[in-house]
Amino acid sequence: MHGDFSKEMSYGDYLQLDKVLSSQQRLSGHHDEMLFIIIHQASELWMKLILHELEAARLHIQQNNLEPAFKMLARVSRIQQQLIQSWDVLSTLTPAEYMQFRNSLGRSSGFQSFQNRLIEFMLGGKQTKVLSVYEHQPELHQQLNQALHEPSLYDAAVKALSMRGLEIDADHLQRDWSQEYKGNASVKAAWLTVYQDVERYWDLYELAEKLVDIDSRQQQWRFNHMVTVERIIGFKSGTGGSAGVEYLKHVVAQRYFPELWSLRTDL
C-alpha cells in the first residue's frame, strides 16, 4: 500500500477534507448543535448533486435524447431517499436539546436554502417573491432569477410530447417560464395517450414514471420535514419568520407534475 504522499494527491487532498471537516462551527458549544449542522450541510451536498443531475437530464430531454435522462432521474430519486431518511436522524434531537442552541441560529433558516429554491424552480414551482431573501447576495440572486426564467424539467418533458407529434396547446409551449406551472388539458390528454399506448410511447411512458417517482419523493421529504419540525418545536414560528409547521402543512400536498397524477383517475 502506497504510504508517501508528500508529492502525490491523497484521498483527503482530492476531497478537500480539510475544508469540509473544518466547516462545522458550533455557535453555542452545545453537544447537539453538531448534529444540526451536519444534517443540513450534508443535505446541501445532496441537493448540489440533485441539481447536477436535473440540469443534465433537462438538457437531454430538450435534445429529444431521453434514454440518458432516465439514469439521471433515477439517481435523483435515490438521492431524495437519502434526504428523506435524514429527518429520522434529526428527529433524535429533542425539544429540550434544541432549545439550548436555537437562539444561536438568529434569523437563519432552511427556508433560505438557495439550492432548495433552485430545485423547486427546476421542478416548476416558481415563486418570484422568494427572490427578495437573496438580495443581499447579488450572485445568488442573479442565479435564481435566471433559473426563474428558464423552462423547468417538466416544461422540457411537455415539449418532448409535442416533438413526438402529440398535440399540445401552442400558448402552453411558449408560456411565461417564470410563472408556476399550472395543469393544462392538452398536456393531460397527451399523457393519457402515452399511458393508453405504452408500447408505442415506451420512452415517454418511462419518462413520466421517473417524474412521478421524483414528485412522490419530494412530497415524502416535505411530509417528514413537517413531522420532524412539529416533533422538535411544535407550532412555534420558524427562525426565519415562517409559520413553521402551518407553512409546511400548506406545501406538503404540493405536486409539481399535476397531469401525471390526475390522469390516473381517467385511465
mmCIF file of C-alpha atoms in Angstrom:
data_model
loop_
_atom_site.group_PDB
_atom_site.id
_atom_site.type_symbol
_atom_site.label_atom_id
_atom_site.label_comp_id
_atom_site.label_asym_id
_atom_site.label_seq_id
_atom_site.Cartn_x
_atom_site.Cartn_y
_atom_site.Cartn_z
ATOM 1 C CA MET A 1 0.000 0.000 0.000
ATOM 2 C CA HIS A 2 1.398 3.402 -1.008
ATOM 3 C CA GLY A 3 2.351 5.494 2.005
ATOM 4 C CA ASP A 4 4.304 8.528 0.807
ATOM 5 C CA PHE A 5 2.006 11.368 -0.254
ATOM 6 C CA SER A 6 4.485 14.216 0.102
ATOM 7 C CA LYS A 7 4.428 14.698 -3.681
ATOM 8 C CA GLU A 8 1.182 12.976 -4.629
ATOM 9 C CA MET A 9 -2.510 13.587 -4.126
ATOM 10 C CA SER A 10 -4.081 11.707 -1.233
ATOM 11 C CA TYR A 11 -7.709 10.823 -0.517
ATOM 12 C CA GLY A 12 -8.042 13.821 1.777
ATOM 13 C CA ASP A 13 -6.423 16.117 -0.776
ATOM 14 C CA TYR A 14 -8.792 15.001 -3.538
ATOM 15 C CA LEU A 15 -11.887 15.536 -1.408
ATOM 16 C CA GLN A 16 -10.513 18.702 0.220
ATOM 17 C CA LEU A 17 -11.428 17.246 3.588
ATOM 18 C CA ASP A 18 -9.504 19.959 5.391
ATOM 19 C CA LYS A 19 -12.179 22.425 4.198
ATOM 20 C CA VAL A 20 -15.157 20.082 4.518
ATOM 21 C CA LEU A 21 -14.390 18.845 8.040
ATOM 22 C CA SER A 22 -13.419 22.233 9.433
ATOM 23 C CA SER A 23 -16.695 23.928 8.439
ATOM 24 C CA GLN A 24 -18.764 22.656 11.394
ATOM 25 C CA GLN A 25 -18.536 25.601 13.776
ATOM 26 C CA ARG A 26 -20.902 25.393 16.723
ATOM 27 C CA LEU A 27 -22.066 28.818 17.861
ATOM 28 C CA SER A 28 -23.458 27.652 21.193
ATOM 29 C CA GLY A 29 -20.966 24.976 22.112
ATOM 30 C CA HIS A 30 -23.905 22.636 22.822
ATOM 31 C CA HIS A 31 -23.210 18.979 22.012
ATOM 32 C CA ASP A 32 -26.272 18.501 19.792
ATOM 33 C CA GLU A 33 -25.630 21.532 17.611
ATOM 34 C CA MET A 34 -23.083 19.383 15.740
ATOM 35 C CA LEU A 35 -25.909 17.066 14.642
ATOM 36 C CA PHE A 36 -27.964 20.040 13.459
ATOM 37 C CA ILE A 37 -25.095 21.489 11.406
ATOM 38 C CA ILE A 38 -24.010 18.229 9.781
ATOM 39 C CA ILE A 39 -27.539 17.202 8.800
ATOM 40 C CA HIS A 40 -28.049 20.492 6.985
ATOM 41 C CA GLN A 41 -24.604 20.604 5.398
ATOM 42 C CA ALA A 42 -24.951 17.023 4.154
ATOM 43 C CA SER A 43 -28.398 17.856 2.777
ATOM 44 C CA GLU A 44 -26.952 20.781 0.844
ATOM 45 C CA LEU A 45 -24.320 18.481 -0.699
ATOM 46 C CA TRP A 46 -27.032 16.044 -1.787
ATOM 47 C CA MET A 47 -29.019 18.960 -3.206
ATOM 48 C CA LYS A 48 -25.989 20.025 -5.199
ATOM 49 C CA LEU A 49 -25.899 16.570 -6.765
ATOM 50 C CA ILE A 50 -29.651 16.672 -7.428
ATOM 51 C CA LEU A 51 -29.223 19.926 -9.350
ATOM 52 C CA HIS A 52 -26.255 18.492 -11.247
ATOM 53 C CA GLU A 53 -28.406 15.542 -12.372
ATOM 54 C CA LEU A 54 -31.578 17.517 -13.078
ATOM 55 C CA GLU A 55 -29.789 20.098 -15.217
ATOM 56 C CA ALA A 56 -28.176 17.379 -17.329
ATOM 57 C CA ALA A 57 -31.455 15.443 -17.587
ATOM 58 C CA ARG A 58 -33.315 18.554 -18.740
ATOM 59 C CA LEU A 59 -30.727 19.153 -21.459
ATOM 60 C CA HIS A 60 -31.048 15.572 -22.740
ATOM 61 C CA ILE A 61 -34.844 15.843 -22.792
ATOM 62 C CA GLN A 62 -34.677 19.150 -24.646
ATOM 63 C CA GLN A 63 -32.453 17.457 -27.229
ATOM 64 C CA ASN A 64 -35.026 14.642 -27.599
ATOM 65 C CA ASN A 65 -32.474 12.203 -26.214
ATOM 66 C CA LEU A 66 -34.493 10.643 -23.436
ATOM 67 C CA GLU A 67 -32.607 7.479 -22.516
ATOM 68 C CA PRO A 68 -29.578 9.119 -20.824
ATOM 69 C CA ALA A 69 -32.005 11.212 -18.772
ATOM 70 C CA PHE A 70 -33.597 8.106 -17.257
ATOM 71 C CA LYS A 71 -30.440 7.147 -15.338
ATOM 72 C CA MET A 72 -30.049 10.698 -14.077
ATOM 73 C CA LEU A 73 -33.662 10.941 -12.923
ATOM 74 C CA ALA A 74 -33.435 7.526 -11.235
ATOM 75 C CA ARG A 75 -30.349 8.762 -9.382
ATOM 76 C CA VAL A 76 -32.257 11.838 -8.220
ATOM 77 C CA SER A 77 -34.908 9.571 -6.713
ATOM 78 C CA ARG A 78 -32.246 7.655 -4.787
ATOM 79 C CA ILE A 79 -30.722 10.886 -3.519
ATOM 80 C CA GLN A 80 -34.145 12.057 -2.398
ATOM 81 C CA GLN A 81 -34.445 8.861 -0.366
ATOM 82 C CA GLN A 82 -31.247 9.824 1.451
ATOM 83 C CA LEU A 83 -32.734 13.237 2.235
ATOM 84 C CA ILE A 84 -35.981 11.669 3.439
ATOM 85 C CA GLN A 85 -34.095 9.368 5.827
ATOM 86 C CA SER A 86 -32.034 12.253 7.182
ATOM 87 C CA TRP A 87 -35.114 13.512 9.016
ATOM 88 C CA ASP A 88 -35.044 10.298 11.086
ATOM 89 C CA VAL A 89 -31.569 11.222 12.279
ATOM 90 C CA LEU A 90 -32.518 14.822 13.046
ATOM 91 C CA SER A 91 -35.592 13.650 14.962
ATOM 92 C CA THR A 92 -33.259 12.240 17.630
ATOM 93 C CA LEU A 93 -32.878 15.889 18.670
ATOM 94 C CA THR A 94 -35.358 16.538 21.469
ATOM 95 C CA PRO A 95 -37.176 19.862 22.086
ATOM 96 C CA ALA A 96 -35.215 20.407 25.317
ATOM 97 C CA GLU A 97 -31.909 19.906 23.486
ATOM 98 C CA TYR A 98 -32.802 22.143 20.548
ATOM 99 C CA MET A 99 -33.883 24.980 22.829
ATOM 100 C CA GLN A 100 -30.353 25.039 24.238
ATOM 101 C CA PHE A 101 -28.948 26.425 20.981
ATOM 102 C CA ARG A 102 -31.904 27.591 18.856
ATOM 103 C CA ASN A 103 -31.330 31.253 19.713
ATOM 104 C CA SER A 104 -27.805 30.974 18.308
ATOM 105 C CA LEU A 105 -29.293 30.485 14.831
ATOM 106 C CA GLY A 106 -30.585 34.049 14.713
ATOM 107 C CA ARG A 107 -32.799 34.514 11.633
ATOM 108 C CA SER A 108 -31.084 31.771 9.632
ATOM 109 C CA SER A 109 -33.470 29.100 8.388
ATOM 110 C CA GLY A 110 -33.665 26.224 5.930
ATOM 111 C CA PHE A 111 -36.317 28.317 4.192
ATOM 112 C CA GLN A 112 -33.379 30.374 2.874
ATOM 113 C CA SER A 113 -31.629 27.432 1.167
ATOM 114 C CA PHE A 114 -30.956 28.722 -2.351
ATOM 115 C CA GLN A 115 -30.304 25.198 -3.656
ATOM 116 C CA ASN A 116 -33.693 24.048 -2.428
ATOM 117 C CA ARG A 117 -35.200 27.021 -4.290
ATOM 118 C CA LEU A 118 -33.300 26.059 -7.438
ATOM 119 C CA ILE A 119 -34.677 22.522 -7.173
ATOM 120 C CA GLU A 120 -38.203 23.886 -6.789
ATOM 121 C CA PHE A 121 -37.690 26.135 -9.817
ATOM 122 C CA MET A 122 -36.312 23.216 -11.812
ATOM 123 C CA LEU A 123 -39.409 21.163 -10.989
ATOM 124 C CA GLY A 124 -41.766 24.021 -11.923
ATOM 125 C CA GLY A 125 -42.522 25.562 -8.522
ATOM 126 C CA LYS A 126 -41.718 29.150 -9.495
ATOM 127 C CA GLN A 127 -42.229 31.984 -6.976
ATOM 128 C CA THR A 128 -40.882 35.422 -7.781
ATOM 129 C CA LYS A 129 -41.417 36.729 -4.240
ATOM 130 C CA VAL A 130 -38.814 34.391 -2.723
ATOM 131 C CA LEU A 131 -36.012 36.192 -4.581
ATOM 132 C CA SER A 132 -36.113 39.043 -2.064
ATOM 133 C CA VAL A 133 -34.487 36.741 0.509
ATOM 134 C CA TYR A 134 -31.303 36.718 -1.583
ATOM 135 C CA GLU A 135 -30.958 40.421 -2.423
ATOM 136 C CA HIS A 136 -28.001 40.700 -0.025
ATOM 137 C CA GLN A 137 -26.156 38.108 -2.169
ATOM 138 C CA PRO A 138 -26.144 39.507 -5.741
ATOM 139 C CA GLU A 139 -24.579 36.425 -7.363
ATOM 140 C CA LEU A 140 -27.136 34.056 -5.834
ATOM 141 C CA HIS A 141 -29.951 36.465 -6.644
ATOM 142 C CA GLN A 142 -28.853 36.563 -10.283
ATOM 143 C CA GLN A 143 -28.547 32.768 -10.436
ATOM 144 C CA LEU A 144 -32.042 32.302 -9.036
ATOM 145 C CA ASN A 145 -33.508 34.970 -11.295
ATOM 146 C CA GLN A 146 -32.006 33.236 -14.307
ATOM 147 C CA ALA A 147 -33.423 29.873 -13.188
ATOM 148 C CA LEU A 148 -36.800 31.523 -12.632
ATOM 149 C CA HIS A 149 -36.991 32.476 -16.317
ATOM 150 C CA GLU A 150 -35.820 29.134 -17.709
ATOM 151 C CA PRO A 151 -38.084 26.225 -18.707
ATOM 152 C CA SER A 152 -38.423 23.692 -15.921
ATOM 153 C CA LEU A 153 -37.669 19.978 -16.216
ATOM 154 C CA TYR A 154 -41.392 19.402 -16.698
ATOM 155 C CA ASP A 155 -41.629 22.094 -19.375
ATOM 156 C CA ALA A 156 -38.946 20.144 -21.232
ATOM 157 C CA ALA A 157 -40.975 16.934 -20.823
ATOM 158 C CA VAL A 158 -44.102 18.633 -22.174
ATOM 159 C CA LYS A 159 -42.089 19.866 -25.164
ATOM 160 C CA ALA A 160 -40.951 16.255 -25.705
ATOM 161 C CA LEU A 161 -44.608 15.254 -26.017
ATOM 162 C CA SER A 162 -45.050 17.858 -28.734
ATOM 163 C CA MET A 163 -41.897 16.762 -30.563
ATOM 164 C CA ARG A 164 -43.369 13.249 -30.738
ATOM 165 C CA GLY A 165 -46.443 14.579 -32.522
ATOM 166 C CA LEU A 166 -48.800 14.744 -29.550
ATOM 167 C CA GLU A 167 -50.941 17.863 -29.626
ATOM 168 C CA ILE A 168 -50.103 20.496 -27.020
ATOM 169 C CA ASP A 169 -51.645 23.967 -26.925
ATOM 170 C CA ALA A 170 -49.248 26.357 -28.682
ATOM 171 C CA ASP A 171 -49.534 29.037 -26.000
ATOM 172 C CA HIS A 172 -48.648 26.451 -23.349
ATOM 173 C CA LEU A 173 -45.423 25.627 -25.182
ATOM 174 C CA GLN A 174 -44.492 29.327 -25.178
ATOM 175 C CA ARG A 175 -45.765 30.253 -21.727
ATOM 176 C CA ASP A 176 -44.055 32.601 -19.277
ATOM 177 C CA TRP A 177 -41.480 30.285 -17.680
ATOM 178 C CA SER A 178 -41.243 32.497 -14.584
ATOM 179 C CA GLN A 179 -44.792 31.533 -13.589
ATOM 180 C CA GLU A 180 -45.597 28.476 -11.516
ATOM 181 C CA TYR A 181 -46.668 25.547 -13.673
ATOM 182 C CA LYS A 182 -50.427 25.014 -13.873
ATOM 183 C CA GLY A 183 -52.244 21.978 -15.229
ATOM 184 C CA ASN A 184 -53.281 22.008 -18.882
ATOM 185 C CA ALA A 185 -55.980 19.908 -20.575
ATOM 186 C CA SER A 186 -53.946 19.276 -23.740
ATOM 187 C CA VAL A 187 -50.982 18.049 -21.675
ATOM 188 C CA LYS A 188 -53.211 15.694 -19.725
ATOM 189 C CA ALA A 189 -54.703 14.348 -22.967
ATOM 190 C CA ALA A 190 -51.220 13.781 -24.384
ATOM 191 C CA TRP A 191 -50.041 11.883 -21.308
ATOM 192 C CA LEU A 192 -53.247 9.830 -21.395
ATOM 193 C CA THR A 193 -52.410 8.839 -24.951
ATOM 194 C CA VAL A 194 -48.960 7.747 -23.784
ATOM 195 C CA TYR A 195 -50.366 5.616 -20.962
ATOM 196 C CA GLN A 196 -53.016 4.090 -23.200
ATOM 197 C CA ASP A 197 -50.453 3.030 -25.831
ATOM 198 C CA VAL A 198 -47.390 2.161 -23.800
ATOM 199 C CA GLU A 199 -45.706 0.050 -26.478
ATOM 200 C CA ARG A 200 -45.744 2.911 -28.986
ATOM 201 C CA TYR A 201 -44.631 5.555 -26.484
ATOM 202 C CA TRP A 202 -42.474 3.470 -24.149
ATOM 203 C CA ASP A 203 -39.763 6.108 -23.739
ATOM 204 C CA LEU A 204 -42.283 8.841 -22.893
ATOM 205 C CA TYR A 205 -44.045 6.432 -20.540
ATOM 206 C CA GLU A 206 -40.763 5.713 -18.756
ATOM 207 C CA LEU A 207 -40.025 9.450 -18.565
ATOM 208 C CA ALA A 208 -43.435 10.035 -16.984
ATOM 209 C CA GLU A 209 -42.895 7.380 -14.338
ATOM 210 C CA LYS A 210 -39.438 8.726 -13.497
ATOM 211 C CA LEU A 211 -41.015 12.157 -12.982
ATOM 212 C CA VAL A 212 -43.730 10.684 -10.752
ATOM 213 C CA ASP A 213 -41.026 8.997 -8.654
ATOM 214 C CA ILE A 214 -39.352 12.365 -8.098
ATOM 215 C CA ASP A 215 -42.613 14.159 -7.354
ATOM 216 C CA SER A 216 -43.677 11.446 -4.909
ATOM 217 C CA ARG A 217 -40.389 11.503 -3.014
ATOM 218 C CA GLN A 218 -40.409 15.283 -2.903
ATOM 219 C CA GLN A 219 -43.792 15.055 -1.200
ATOM 220 C CA GLN A 220 -42.455 12.456 1.247
ATOM 221 C CA TRP A 221 -39.497 14.715 2.037
ATOM 222 C CA ARG A 222 -41.812 17.634 2.831
ATOM 223 C CA PHE A 223 -44.055 15.429 4.980
ATOM 224 C CA ASN A 224 -41.123 14.070 7.007
ATOM 225 C CA HIS A 225 -39.823 17.631 7.335
ATOM 226 C CA MET A 226 -43.181 18.751 8.720
ATOM 227 C CA VAL A 227 -43.400 15.880 11.222
ATOM 228 C CA THR A 228 -39.810 16.423 12.405
ATOM 229 C CA VAL A 229 -40.360 20.147 12.901
ATOM 230 C CA GLU A 230 -43.571 19.524 14.863
ATOM 231 C CA ARG A 231 -41.797 16.916 16.983
ATOM 232 C CA ILE A 232 -38.982 19.328 17.887
ATOM 233 C CA ILE A 233 -40.618 22.783 18.118
ATOM 234 C CA GLY A 234 -44.357 22.125 17.955
ATOM 235 C CA PHE A 235 -46.217 25.034 16.357
ATOM 236 C CA LYS A 236 -43.659 27.750 17.052
ATOM 237 C CA SER A 237 -42.737 30.133 14.229
ATOM 238 C CA GLY A 238 -39.618 29.255 12.237
ATOM 239 C CA THR A 239 -36.337 31.027 12.955
ATOM 240 C CA GLY A 240 -36.591 32.735 9.568
ATOM 241 C CA GLY A 241 -40.047 34.104 10.302
ATOM 242 C CA SER A 242 -42.160 31.452 8.560
ATOM 243 C CA ALA A 243 -45.261 29.979 10.171
ATOM 244 C CA GLY A 244 -43.333 26.781 10.878
ATOM 245 C CA VAL A 245 -45.498 23.660 10.827
ATOM 246 C CA GLU A 246 -48.504 25.568 9.499
ATOM 247 C CA TYR A 247 -46.450 26.678 6.473
ATOM 248 C CA LEU A 248 -45.145 23.140 5.930
ATOM 249 C CA LYS A 249 -48.676 21.739 6.106
ATOM 250 C CA HIS A 250 -49.648 24.137 3.336
ATOM 251 C CA VAL A 251 -46.901 22.940 0.971
ATOM 252 C CA VAL A 252 -46.846 19.239 1.848
ATOM 253 C CA ALA A 253 -49.574 18.386 -0.679
ATOM 254 C CA GLN A 254 -47.960 20.379 -3.492
ATOM 255 C CA ARG A 255 -47.352 18.392 -6.661
ATOM 256 C CA TYR A 256 -45.171 19.630 -9.490
ATOM 257 C CA PHE A 257 -46.496 17.492 -12.332
ATOM 258 C CA PRO A 258 -50.296 17.682 -11.923
ATOM 259 C CA GLU A 259 -51.376 15.943 -15.144
ATOM 260 C CA LEU A 260 -49.307 12.862 -14.313
ATOM 261 C CA TRP A 261 -51.374 12.453 -11.155
ATOM 262 C CA SER A 262 -54.819 13.404 -12.433
ATOM 263 C CA LEU A 263 -54.638 11.096 -15.464
ATOM 264 C CA ARG A 264 -54.626 8.067 -13.157
ATOM 265 C CA THR A 265 -58.256 8.676 -12.303
ATOM 266 C CA ASP A 266 -59.156 8.746 -16.013
ATOM 267 C CA LEU A 267 -57.308 5.635 -17.105
#
